[in-house]
Amino acid sequence: VGRASRVAQVRDQLAGLLDDANPSEDETPEASARKSAAVGFPDRICLSRESGRHYVMTGGEPLALAYESVLRDPDFLIASEIAGETKGRGTGGVGSRGLIRSAIRFEPAWLEELFADRIEETVEVAFDDDRKRVTARRRRTFDDLTLSEETASVDEAADPADVAEMLVEAALEDLDRAFELSDTDRQFLDRIESLRRWRPELDLPAIAPDEGEPERLREMLEQVCWGKRSFNQLRHVHLEGRLKQYLSHEQLQALETYAPASLEVPSGRELDLEYEPGEPPVLEVRIQEMFGAAQSPTIADGEIPLQLHLLAPNFRPTQITDDLASFWDNTYPEVRKEMRARYPKHPWPERPRKAEPVAM
């Protein structure tokens, strides 16, 4: 009885606060009292979160409605008394929550009526790392409480330059994944980066984001990403063709001359080169195709020797070397002895420098 009497007393006091608020004639004293409590204590307004009896109060504090409360999980309430805390199971993944001992129901429609100037609608544009795309979310908030949230149109909500910049930032983290680079695309990028290190006077852009002048790569990618929203769209871009547009005729010519995509071996076949910036380019070739060559092949006007991966007929490396002459003199005799026994149908001449190469 005493508790009910105190509640009635508080109700009457709050109702008195509405004398200057001009409540409507059809509004009940109880509704007026609850509105008064909200106006008097806006920092105690709580919004239901997660599930069950879990709430978050203006300011971000997580709270739990006491089980003995007569309220049955309203969307909004005013926490008139907070005491103690609840821990462990049933707290929605939060270690501990303040416990709402006494609460007043608050109707959602009253927010517009009482706090229209504190309700904001904003659109947040960000890169969704899970979906690998730029997204927009429209959020309606009361102070720092999120009232509603929904997907918005990126085209309508965002500046195209901002969208391109977000996509570039994400793509720079992993170019291979962003563009789903083919072997040809990756080789092209590695050729540019390798040649940039060998010939700095060519002023080639730095392809590795953490090397040289990453801003130049960023500028090129901004043009490539313009009008795109996702990695899925970037994967339809012919990256090599697009990036060639940003290289001068002199740079493109130097790329073909000093860092070629392939090289003709003595057998007459054209074989692809593998580039890895900071490492010598690799040429995988079967031994028989190098017969007749006295020295290791080079690129970059003779300055960069290739690392030869000399393959057996089963395409497995028998030797890795950048000194073919030394291989012929020192290692080949042993390789010849072993390979003749394993692959007798293939030629294994005693004097490989004088032998005719064989395309296999």
mmCIF file of N, CA, C and O in Angstrom, residues 46-58 60-65 73-77 90-94 97 100 139-149:
data_model
loop_
_atom_site.group_PDB
_atom_site.id
_atom_site.type_symbol
_atom_site.label_atom_id
_atom_site.label_comp_id
_atom_site.label_asym_id
_atom_site.label_seq_id
_atom_site.Cartn_x
_atom_site.Cartn_y
_atom_site.Cartn_z
ATOM 1 N N CYS A 46 14.749 5.236 -22.632
ATOM 2 C CA CYS A 46 15.418 3.997 -23.033
ATOM 3 C C CYS A 46 14.689 3.359 -24.207
ATOM 4 O O CYS A 46 13.462 3.404 -24.294
ATOM 5 N N LEU A 47 15.475 2.724 -25.082
ATOM 6 C CA LEU A 47 14.931 2.049 -26.254
ATOM 7 C C LEU A 47 15.237 0.561 -26.149
ATOM 8 O O LEU A 47 16.346 0.162 -25.780
ATOM 9 N N SER A 48 14.246 -0.259 -26.486
ATOM 10 C CA SER A 48 14.425 -1.706 -26.430
ATOM 11 C C SER A 48 15.501 -2.137 -27.414
ATOM 12 O O SER A 48 15.559 -1.658 -28.553
ATOM 13 N N ARG A 49 16.366 -3.055 -26.989
ATOM 14 C CA ARG A 49 17.444 -3.540 -27.831
ATOM 15 C C ARG A 49 17.557 -5.068 -27.691
ATOM 16 O O ARG A 49 17.188 -5.634 -26.663
ATOM 17 N N GLU A 50 18.091 -5.670 -28.709
ATOM 18 C CA GLU A 50 18.318 -7.109 -28.705
ATOM 19 C C GLU A 50 16.987 -7.835 -28.516
ATOM 20 O O GLU A 50 16.121 -7.792 -29.363
ATOM 21 N N SER A 51 16.803 -8.478 -27.375
ATOM 22 C CA SER A 51 15.566 -9.218 -27.156
ATOM 23 C C SER A 51 15.235 -9.221 -25.667
ATOM 24 O O SER A 51 16.036 -8.833 -24.834
ATOM 25 N N GLY A 52 14.043 -9.659 -25.378
ATOM 26 C CA GLY A 52 13.646 -9.758 -23.976
ATOM 27 C C GLY A 52 13.546 -8.405 -23.309
ATOM 28 O O GLY A 52 12.945 -7.472 -23.819
ATOM 29 N N ARG A 53 14.202 -8.253 -22.175
ATOM 30 C CA ARG A 53 14.040 -7.059 -21.351
ATOM 31 C C ARG A 53 15.285 -6.181 -21.391
ATOM 32 O O ARG A 53 15.607 -5.505 -20.427
ATOM 33 N N HIS A 54 15.967 -6.164 -22.496
ATOM 34 C CA HIS A 54 17.210 -5.411 -22.624
ATOM 35 C C HIS A 54 16.968 -4.057 -23.283
ATOM 36 O O HIS A 54 16.249 -3.953 -24.271
ATOM 37 N N TYR A 55 17.628 -3.027 -22.746
ATOM 38 C CA TYR A 55 17.429 -1.659 -23.216
ATOM 39 C C TYR A 55 18.768 -0.932 -23.283
ATOM 40 O O TYR A 55 19.759 -1.346 -22.672
ATOM 41 N N VAL A 56 18.750 0.161 -24.048
ATOM 42 C CA VAL A 56 19.891 1.063 -24.031
ATOM 43 C C VAL A 56 19.347 2.459 -23.759
ATOM 44 O O VAL A 56 18.346 2.880 -24.327
ATOM 45 N N MET A 57 20.004 3.160 -22.850
ATOM 46 C CA MET A 57 19.543 4.479 -22.436
ATOM 47 C C MET A 57 20.281 5.551 -23.225
ATOM 48 O O MET A 57 21.389 5.342 -23.723
ATOM 49 N N THR A 58 19.674 6.707 -23.379
ATOM 50 C CA THR A 58 20.338 7.842 -24.003
ATOM 51 C C THR A 58 21.712 8.022 -23.356
ATOM 52 O O THR A 58 21.822 8.100 -22.142
ATOM 53 N N GLY A 60 24.005 5.675 -24.207
ATOM 54 C CA GLY A 60 24.592 4.398 -24.565
ATOM 55 C C GLY A 60 24.686 3.362 -23.474
ATOM 56 O O GLY A 60 25.178 2.260 -23.711
ATOM 57 N N GLU A 61 24.232 3.676 -22.261
ATOM 58 C CA GLU A 61 24.354 2.712 -21.168
ATOM 59 C C GLU A 61 23.380 1.547 -21.362
ATOM 60 O O GLU A 61 22.176 1.759 -21.546
ATOM 61 N N PRO A 62 23.885 0.290 -21.312
ATOM 62 C CA PRO A 62 22.983 -0.861 -21.427
ATOM 63 C C PRO A 62 22.264 -1.112 -20.099
ATOM 64 O O PRO A 62 22.880 -1.069 -19.033
ATOM 65 N N LEU A 63 20.995 -1.383 -20.175
ATOM 66 C CA LEU A 63 20.187 -1.617 -18.980
ATOM 67 C C LEU A 63 19.341 -2.860 -19.170
ATOM 68 O O LEU A 63 19.098 -3.296 -20.293
ATOM 69 N N ALA A 64 18.873 -3.401 -18.054
ATOM 70 C CA ALA A 64 17.956 -4.537 -18.090
ATOM 71 C C ALA A 64 16.759 -4.204 -17.199
ATOM 72 O O ALA A 64 16.926 -3.718 -16.082
ATOM 73 N N LEU A 65 15.559 -4.462 -17.709
ATOM 74 C CA LEU A 65 14.349 -4.202 -16.933
ATOM 75 C C LEU A 65 14.156 -5.321 -15.918
ATOM 76 O O LEU A 65 14.195 -6.500 -16.263
ATOM 77 N N ASP A 73 7.775 -5.418 -21.560
ATOM 78 C CA ASP A 73 8.671 -5.207 -22.695
ATOM 79 C C ASP A 73 8.197 -4.134 -23.683
ATOM 80 O O ASP A 73 8.029 -4.392 -24.875
ATOM 81 N N PRO A 74 7.952 -2.905 -23.219
ATOM 82 C CA PRO A 74 7.589 -1.845 -24.169
ATOM 83 C C PRO A 74 8.795 -1.453 -25.027
ATOM 84 O O PRO A 74 9.950 -1.665 -24.647
ATOM 85 N N ASP A 75 8.546 -0.873 -26.207
ATOM 86 C CA ASP A 75 9.653 -0.432 -27.071
ATOM 87 C C ASP A 75 10.431 0.707 -26.419
ATOM 88 O O ASP A 75 11.652 0.777 -26.535
ATOM 89 N N PHE A 76 9.698 1.627 -25.755
ATOM 90 C CA PHE A 76 10.327 2.755 -25.084
ATOM 91 C C PHE A 76 9.875 2.780 -23.625
ATOM 92 O O PHE A 76 8.760 2.379 -23.303
ATOM 93 N N LEU A 77 10.752 3.274 -22.769
ATOM 94 C CA LEU A 77 10.368 3.526 -21.387
ATOM 95 C C LEU A 77 11.279 4.604 -20.811
ATOM 96 O O LEU A 77 12.299 4.953 -21.408
ATOM 97 N N GLY A 90 21.454 -14.222 -19.954
ATOM 98 C CA GLY A 90 20.276 -13.388 -20.149
ATOM 99 C C GLY A 90 20.573 -11.914 -20.274
ATOM 100 O O GLY A 90 19.658 -11.108 -20.305
ATOM 101 N N THR A 91 21.851 -11.536 -20.351
ATOM 102 C CA THR A 91 22.174 -10.113 -20.458
ATOM 103 C C THR A 91 22.574 -9.732 -21.871
ATOM 104 O O THR A 91 23.174 -8.696 -22.102
ATOM 105 N N GLY A 92 22.264 -10.600 -22.842
ATOM 106 C CA GLY A 92 22.480 -10.231 -24.235
ATOM 107 C C GLY A 92 23.921 -10.054 -24.616
ATOM 108 O O GLY A 92 24.247 -9.228 -25.440
ATOM 109 N N GLY A 93 24.808 -10.815 -24.032
ATOM 110 C CA GLY A 93 26.214 -10.733 -24.390
ATOM 111 C C GLY A 93 26.962 -9.625 -23.697
ATOM 112 O O GLY A 93 28.140 -9.437 -23.914
ATOM 113 N N VAL A 94 26.302 -8.862 -22.836
ATOM 114 C CA VAL A 94 26.957 -7.796 -22.082
ATOM 115 C C VAL A 94 27.284 -8.325 -20.699
ATOM 116 O O VAL A 94 26.444 -8.963 -20.050
ATOM 117 N N ARG A 97 24.719 -5.280 -16.702
ATOM 118 C CA ARG A 97 23.828 -4.193 -17.092
ATOM 119 C C ARG A 97 23.235 -3.561 -15.834
ATOM 120 O O ARG A 97 22.925 -4.257 -14.874
ATOM 121 N N ILE A 100 16.956 -1.702 -14.184
ATOM 122 C CA ILE A 100 15.858 -0.736 -14.078
ATOM 123 C C ILE A 100 14.859 -1.270 -13.059
ATOM 124 O O ILE A 100 14.154 -2.250 -13.320
ATOM 125 N N ARG A 139 19.811 6.447 -41.299
ATOM 126 C CA ARG A 139 19.617 6.220 -39.865
ATOM 127 C C ARG A 139 18.831 7.395 -39.264
ATOM 128 O O ARG A 139 19.154 8.555 -39.504
ATOM 129 N N ARG A 140 17.832 7.057 -38.466
ATOM 130 C CA ARG A 140 17.037 8.060 -37.759
ATOM 131 C C ARG A 140 17.364 7.931 -36.277
ATOM 132 O O ARG A 140 17.256 6.842 -35.704
ATOM 133 N N THR A 141 17.777 9.040 -35.663
ATOM 134 C CA THR A 141 18.249 8.977 -34.283
ATOM 135 C C THR A 141 17.586 10.028 -33.403
ATOM 136 O O THR A 141 17.191 11.100 -33.867
ATOM 137 N N PHE A 142 17.474 9.666 -32.127
ATOM 138 C CA PHE A 142 17.096 10.619 -31.080
ATOM 139 C C PHE A 142 18.322 10.728 -30.182
ATOM 140 O O PHE A 142 18.691 9.765 -29.513
ATOM 141 N N ASP A 143 18.940 11.896 -30.184
ATOM 142 C CA ASP A 143 20.249 12.046 -29.561
ATOM 143 C C ASP A 143 21.157 10.947 -30.132
ATOM 144 O O ASP A 143 21.389 10.901 -31.311
ATOM 145 N N ASP A 144 21.652 10.037 -29.306
ATOM 146 C CA ASP A 144 22.508 8.988 -29.844
ATOM 147 C C ASP A 144 21.812 7.630 -29.866
ATOM 148 O O ASP A 144 22.452 6.600 -30.045
ATOM 149 N N LEU A 145 20.486 7.626 -29.720
ATOM 150 C CA LEU A 145 19.725 6.389 -29.826
ATOM 151 C C LEU A 145 19.284 6.190 -31.276
ATOM 152 O O LEU A 145 18.684 7.090 -31.875
ATOM 153 N N THR A 146 19.554 5.044 -31.858
ATOM 154 C CA THR A 146 19.118 4.758 -33.218
ATOM 155 C C THR A 146 17.681 4.268 -33.178
ATOM 156 O O THR A 146 17.387 3.203 -32.616
ATOM 157 N N LEU A 147 16.794 5.050 -33.789
ATOM 158 C CA LEU A 147 15.371 4.705 -33.791
ATOM 159 C C LEU A 147 15.044 3.754 -34.924
ATOM 160 O O LEU A 147 14.227 2.845 -34.772
ATOM 161 N N SER A 148 15.647 3.971 -36.083
ATOM 162 C CA SER A 148 15.404 3.092 -37.234
ATOM 163 C C SER A 148 16.590 3.176 -38.167
ATOM 164 O O SER A 148 17.347 4.153 -38.162
ATOM 165 N N GLU A 149 16.750 2.138 -38.961
ATOM 166 C CA GLU A 149 17.866 2.082 -39.897
ATOM 167 C C GLU A 149 17.444 1.270 -41.114
ATOM 168 O O GLU A 149 16.817 0.225 -40.972
#
